[in-house]
PDB file of C-alpha atoms in Angstrom:
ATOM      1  CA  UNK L   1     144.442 -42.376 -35.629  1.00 60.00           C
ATOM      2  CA  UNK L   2     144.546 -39.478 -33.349  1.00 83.00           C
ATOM      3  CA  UNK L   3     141.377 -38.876 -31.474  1.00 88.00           C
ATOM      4  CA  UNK L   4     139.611 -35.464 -31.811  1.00 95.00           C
ATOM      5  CA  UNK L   5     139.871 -32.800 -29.508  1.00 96.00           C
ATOM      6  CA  UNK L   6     136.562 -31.049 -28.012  1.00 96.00           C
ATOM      7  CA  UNK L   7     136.953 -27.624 -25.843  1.00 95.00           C
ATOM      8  CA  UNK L   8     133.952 -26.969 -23.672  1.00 93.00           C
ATOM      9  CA  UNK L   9     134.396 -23.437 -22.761  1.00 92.00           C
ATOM     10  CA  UNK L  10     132.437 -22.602 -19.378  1.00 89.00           C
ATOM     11  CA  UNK L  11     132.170 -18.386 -18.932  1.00 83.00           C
ATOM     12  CA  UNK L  12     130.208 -18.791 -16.179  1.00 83.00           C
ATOM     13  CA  UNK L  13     129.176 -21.315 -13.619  1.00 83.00           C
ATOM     14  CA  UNK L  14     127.800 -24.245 -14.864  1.00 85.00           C
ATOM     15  CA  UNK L  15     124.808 -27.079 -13.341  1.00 85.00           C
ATOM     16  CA  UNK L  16     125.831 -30.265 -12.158  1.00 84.00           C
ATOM     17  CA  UNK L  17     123.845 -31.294 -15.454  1.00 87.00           C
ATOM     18  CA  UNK L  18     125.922 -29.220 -17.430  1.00 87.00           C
ATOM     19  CA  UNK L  19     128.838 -31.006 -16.530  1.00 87.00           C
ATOM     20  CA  UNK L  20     127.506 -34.511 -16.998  1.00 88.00           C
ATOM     21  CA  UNK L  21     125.470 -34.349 -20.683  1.00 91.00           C
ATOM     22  CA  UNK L  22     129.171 -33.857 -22.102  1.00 90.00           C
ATOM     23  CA  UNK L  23     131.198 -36.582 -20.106  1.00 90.00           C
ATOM     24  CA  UNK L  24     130.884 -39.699 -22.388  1.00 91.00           C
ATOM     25  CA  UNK L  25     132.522 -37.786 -25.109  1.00 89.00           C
ATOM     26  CA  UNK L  26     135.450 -38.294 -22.943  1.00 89.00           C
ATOM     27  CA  UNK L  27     135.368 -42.330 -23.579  1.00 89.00           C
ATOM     28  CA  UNK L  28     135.717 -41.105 -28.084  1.00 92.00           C
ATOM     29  CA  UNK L  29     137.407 -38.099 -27.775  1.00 94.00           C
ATOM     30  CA  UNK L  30     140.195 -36.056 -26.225  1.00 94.00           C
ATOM     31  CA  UNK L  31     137.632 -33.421 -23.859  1.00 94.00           C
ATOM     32  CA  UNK L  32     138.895 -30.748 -22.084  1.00 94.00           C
ATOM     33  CA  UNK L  33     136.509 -28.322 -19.762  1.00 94.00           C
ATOM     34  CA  UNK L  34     137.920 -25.188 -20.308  1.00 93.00           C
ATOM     35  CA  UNK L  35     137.238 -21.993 -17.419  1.00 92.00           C
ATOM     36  CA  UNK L  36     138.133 -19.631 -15.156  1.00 91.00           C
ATOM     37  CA  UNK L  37     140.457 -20.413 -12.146  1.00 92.00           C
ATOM     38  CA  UNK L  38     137.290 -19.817  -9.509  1.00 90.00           C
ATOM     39  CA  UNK L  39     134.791 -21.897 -11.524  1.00 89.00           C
ATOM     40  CA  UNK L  40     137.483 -24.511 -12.009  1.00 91.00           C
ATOM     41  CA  UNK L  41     137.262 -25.164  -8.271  1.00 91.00           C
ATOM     42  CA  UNK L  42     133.902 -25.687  -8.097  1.00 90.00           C
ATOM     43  CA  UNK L  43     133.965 -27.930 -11.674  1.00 90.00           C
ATOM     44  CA  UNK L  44     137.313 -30.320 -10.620  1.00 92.00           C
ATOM     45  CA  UNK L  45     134.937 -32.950  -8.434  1.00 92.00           C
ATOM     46  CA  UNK L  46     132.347 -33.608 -11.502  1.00 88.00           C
ATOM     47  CA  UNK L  47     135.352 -34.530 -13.848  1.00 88.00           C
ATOM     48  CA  UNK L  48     137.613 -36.493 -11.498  1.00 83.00           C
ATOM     49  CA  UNK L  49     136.393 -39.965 -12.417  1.00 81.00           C
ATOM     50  CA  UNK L  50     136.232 -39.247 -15.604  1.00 84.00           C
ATOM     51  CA  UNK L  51     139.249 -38.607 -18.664  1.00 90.00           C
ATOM     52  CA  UNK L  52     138.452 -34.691 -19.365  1.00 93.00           C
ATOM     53  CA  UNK L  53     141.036 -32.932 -19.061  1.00 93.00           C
ATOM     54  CA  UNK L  54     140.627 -29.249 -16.662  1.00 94.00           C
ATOM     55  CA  UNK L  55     142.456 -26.145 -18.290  1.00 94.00           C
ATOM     56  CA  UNK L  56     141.917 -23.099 -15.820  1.00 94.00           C
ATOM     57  CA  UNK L  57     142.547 -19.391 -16.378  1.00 93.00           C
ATOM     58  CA  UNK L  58     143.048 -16.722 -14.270  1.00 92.00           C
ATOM     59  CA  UNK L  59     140.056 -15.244 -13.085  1.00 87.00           C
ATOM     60  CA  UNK L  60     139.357 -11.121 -13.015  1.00 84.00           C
ATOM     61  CA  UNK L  61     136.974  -9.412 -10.576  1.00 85.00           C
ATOM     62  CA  UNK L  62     136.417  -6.891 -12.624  1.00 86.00           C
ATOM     63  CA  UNK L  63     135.817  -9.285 -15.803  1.00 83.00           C
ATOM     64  CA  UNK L  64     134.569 -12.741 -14.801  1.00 81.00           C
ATOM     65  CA  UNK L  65     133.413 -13.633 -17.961  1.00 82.00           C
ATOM     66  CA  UNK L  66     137.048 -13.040 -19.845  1.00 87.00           C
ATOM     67  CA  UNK L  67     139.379 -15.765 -19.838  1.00 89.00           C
ATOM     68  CA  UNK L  68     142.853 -14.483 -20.852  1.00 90.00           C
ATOM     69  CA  UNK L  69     144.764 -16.550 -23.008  1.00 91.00           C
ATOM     70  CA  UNK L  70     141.786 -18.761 -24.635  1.00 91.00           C
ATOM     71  CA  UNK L  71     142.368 -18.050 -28.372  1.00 92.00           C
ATOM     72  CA  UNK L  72     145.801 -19.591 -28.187  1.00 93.00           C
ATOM     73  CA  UNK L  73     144.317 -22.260 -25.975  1.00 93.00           C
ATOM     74  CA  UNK L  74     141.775 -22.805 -28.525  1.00 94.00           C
ATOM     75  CA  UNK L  75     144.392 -23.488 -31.354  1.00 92.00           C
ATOM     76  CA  UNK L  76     144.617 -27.030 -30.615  1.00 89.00           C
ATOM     77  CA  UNK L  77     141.158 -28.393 -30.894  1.00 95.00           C
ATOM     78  CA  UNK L  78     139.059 -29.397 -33.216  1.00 95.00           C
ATOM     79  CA  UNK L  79     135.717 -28.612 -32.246  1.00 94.00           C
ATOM     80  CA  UNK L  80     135.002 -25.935 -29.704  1.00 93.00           C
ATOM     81  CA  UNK L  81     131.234 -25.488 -27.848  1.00 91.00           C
ATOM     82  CA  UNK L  82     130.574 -22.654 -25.793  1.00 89.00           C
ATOM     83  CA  UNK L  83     128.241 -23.012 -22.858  1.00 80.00           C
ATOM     84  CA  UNK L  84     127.651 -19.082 -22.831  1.00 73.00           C
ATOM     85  CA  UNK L  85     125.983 -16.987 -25.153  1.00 67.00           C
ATOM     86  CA  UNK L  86     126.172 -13.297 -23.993  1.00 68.00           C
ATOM     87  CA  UNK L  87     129.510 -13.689 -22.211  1.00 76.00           C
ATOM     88  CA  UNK L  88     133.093 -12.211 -23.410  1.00 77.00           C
ATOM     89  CA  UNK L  89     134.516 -15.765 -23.368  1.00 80.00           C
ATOM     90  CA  UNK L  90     131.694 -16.301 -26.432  1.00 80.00           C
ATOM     91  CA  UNK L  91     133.437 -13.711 -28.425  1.00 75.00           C
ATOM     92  CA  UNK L  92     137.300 -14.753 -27.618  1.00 84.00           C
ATOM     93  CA  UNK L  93     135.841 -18.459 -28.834  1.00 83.00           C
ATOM     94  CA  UNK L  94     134.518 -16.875 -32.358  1.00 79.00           C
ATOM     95  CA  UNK L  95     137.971 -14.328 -32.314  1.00 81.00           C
ATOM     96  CA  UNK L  96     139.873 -17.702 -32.172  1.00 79.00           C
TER      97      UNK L  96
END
């Protein structure tokens, strides 16, 4: 049996803590940490000992909080958990 796939969408930067309450999904499920390019930098160390899976998109100035691309990301999994609220990334996620 194939094991389920979990997107956890970061729109903005997240706390060490964050990070950490979601990482033994990765031991049941297929997790992926999904962001922007410039949060992805400062995410990467957290997950490297782990099996979650870093999908970075490109980041805009202008638009932090927008992640271009995510509703065809989003196709693929089967559960999807936003760690934003207010942000655009929120409303691509219910789009999708």
């Amino acid at each position: 049996m194939d094991r389920l796939k979990i997107a956890l969408v970061f729109g903005c930067h997240p706390s060490v803590f964050d990070i950490e309450q979601f990482l033994p999904l990765s031991e049941t499920y297929e997790l992926s940490v999904i962001t922007s390019s410039l949060i992805g930098e400062s995410v990467a160390p957290h997950l490297k000992d782990s099996r979650t899976a870093l999908l970075t998109l490109p980041y805009y100035e202008s638009s932090p909080t927008f992640l271009p691309g995510l509703e065809n990301i989003l196709k693929g999994f089967d559960l999807v958990i936003v760690k934003d609220r207010t942000n655009l990334c929120s409303y691509q996620v219910i789009k999708a």
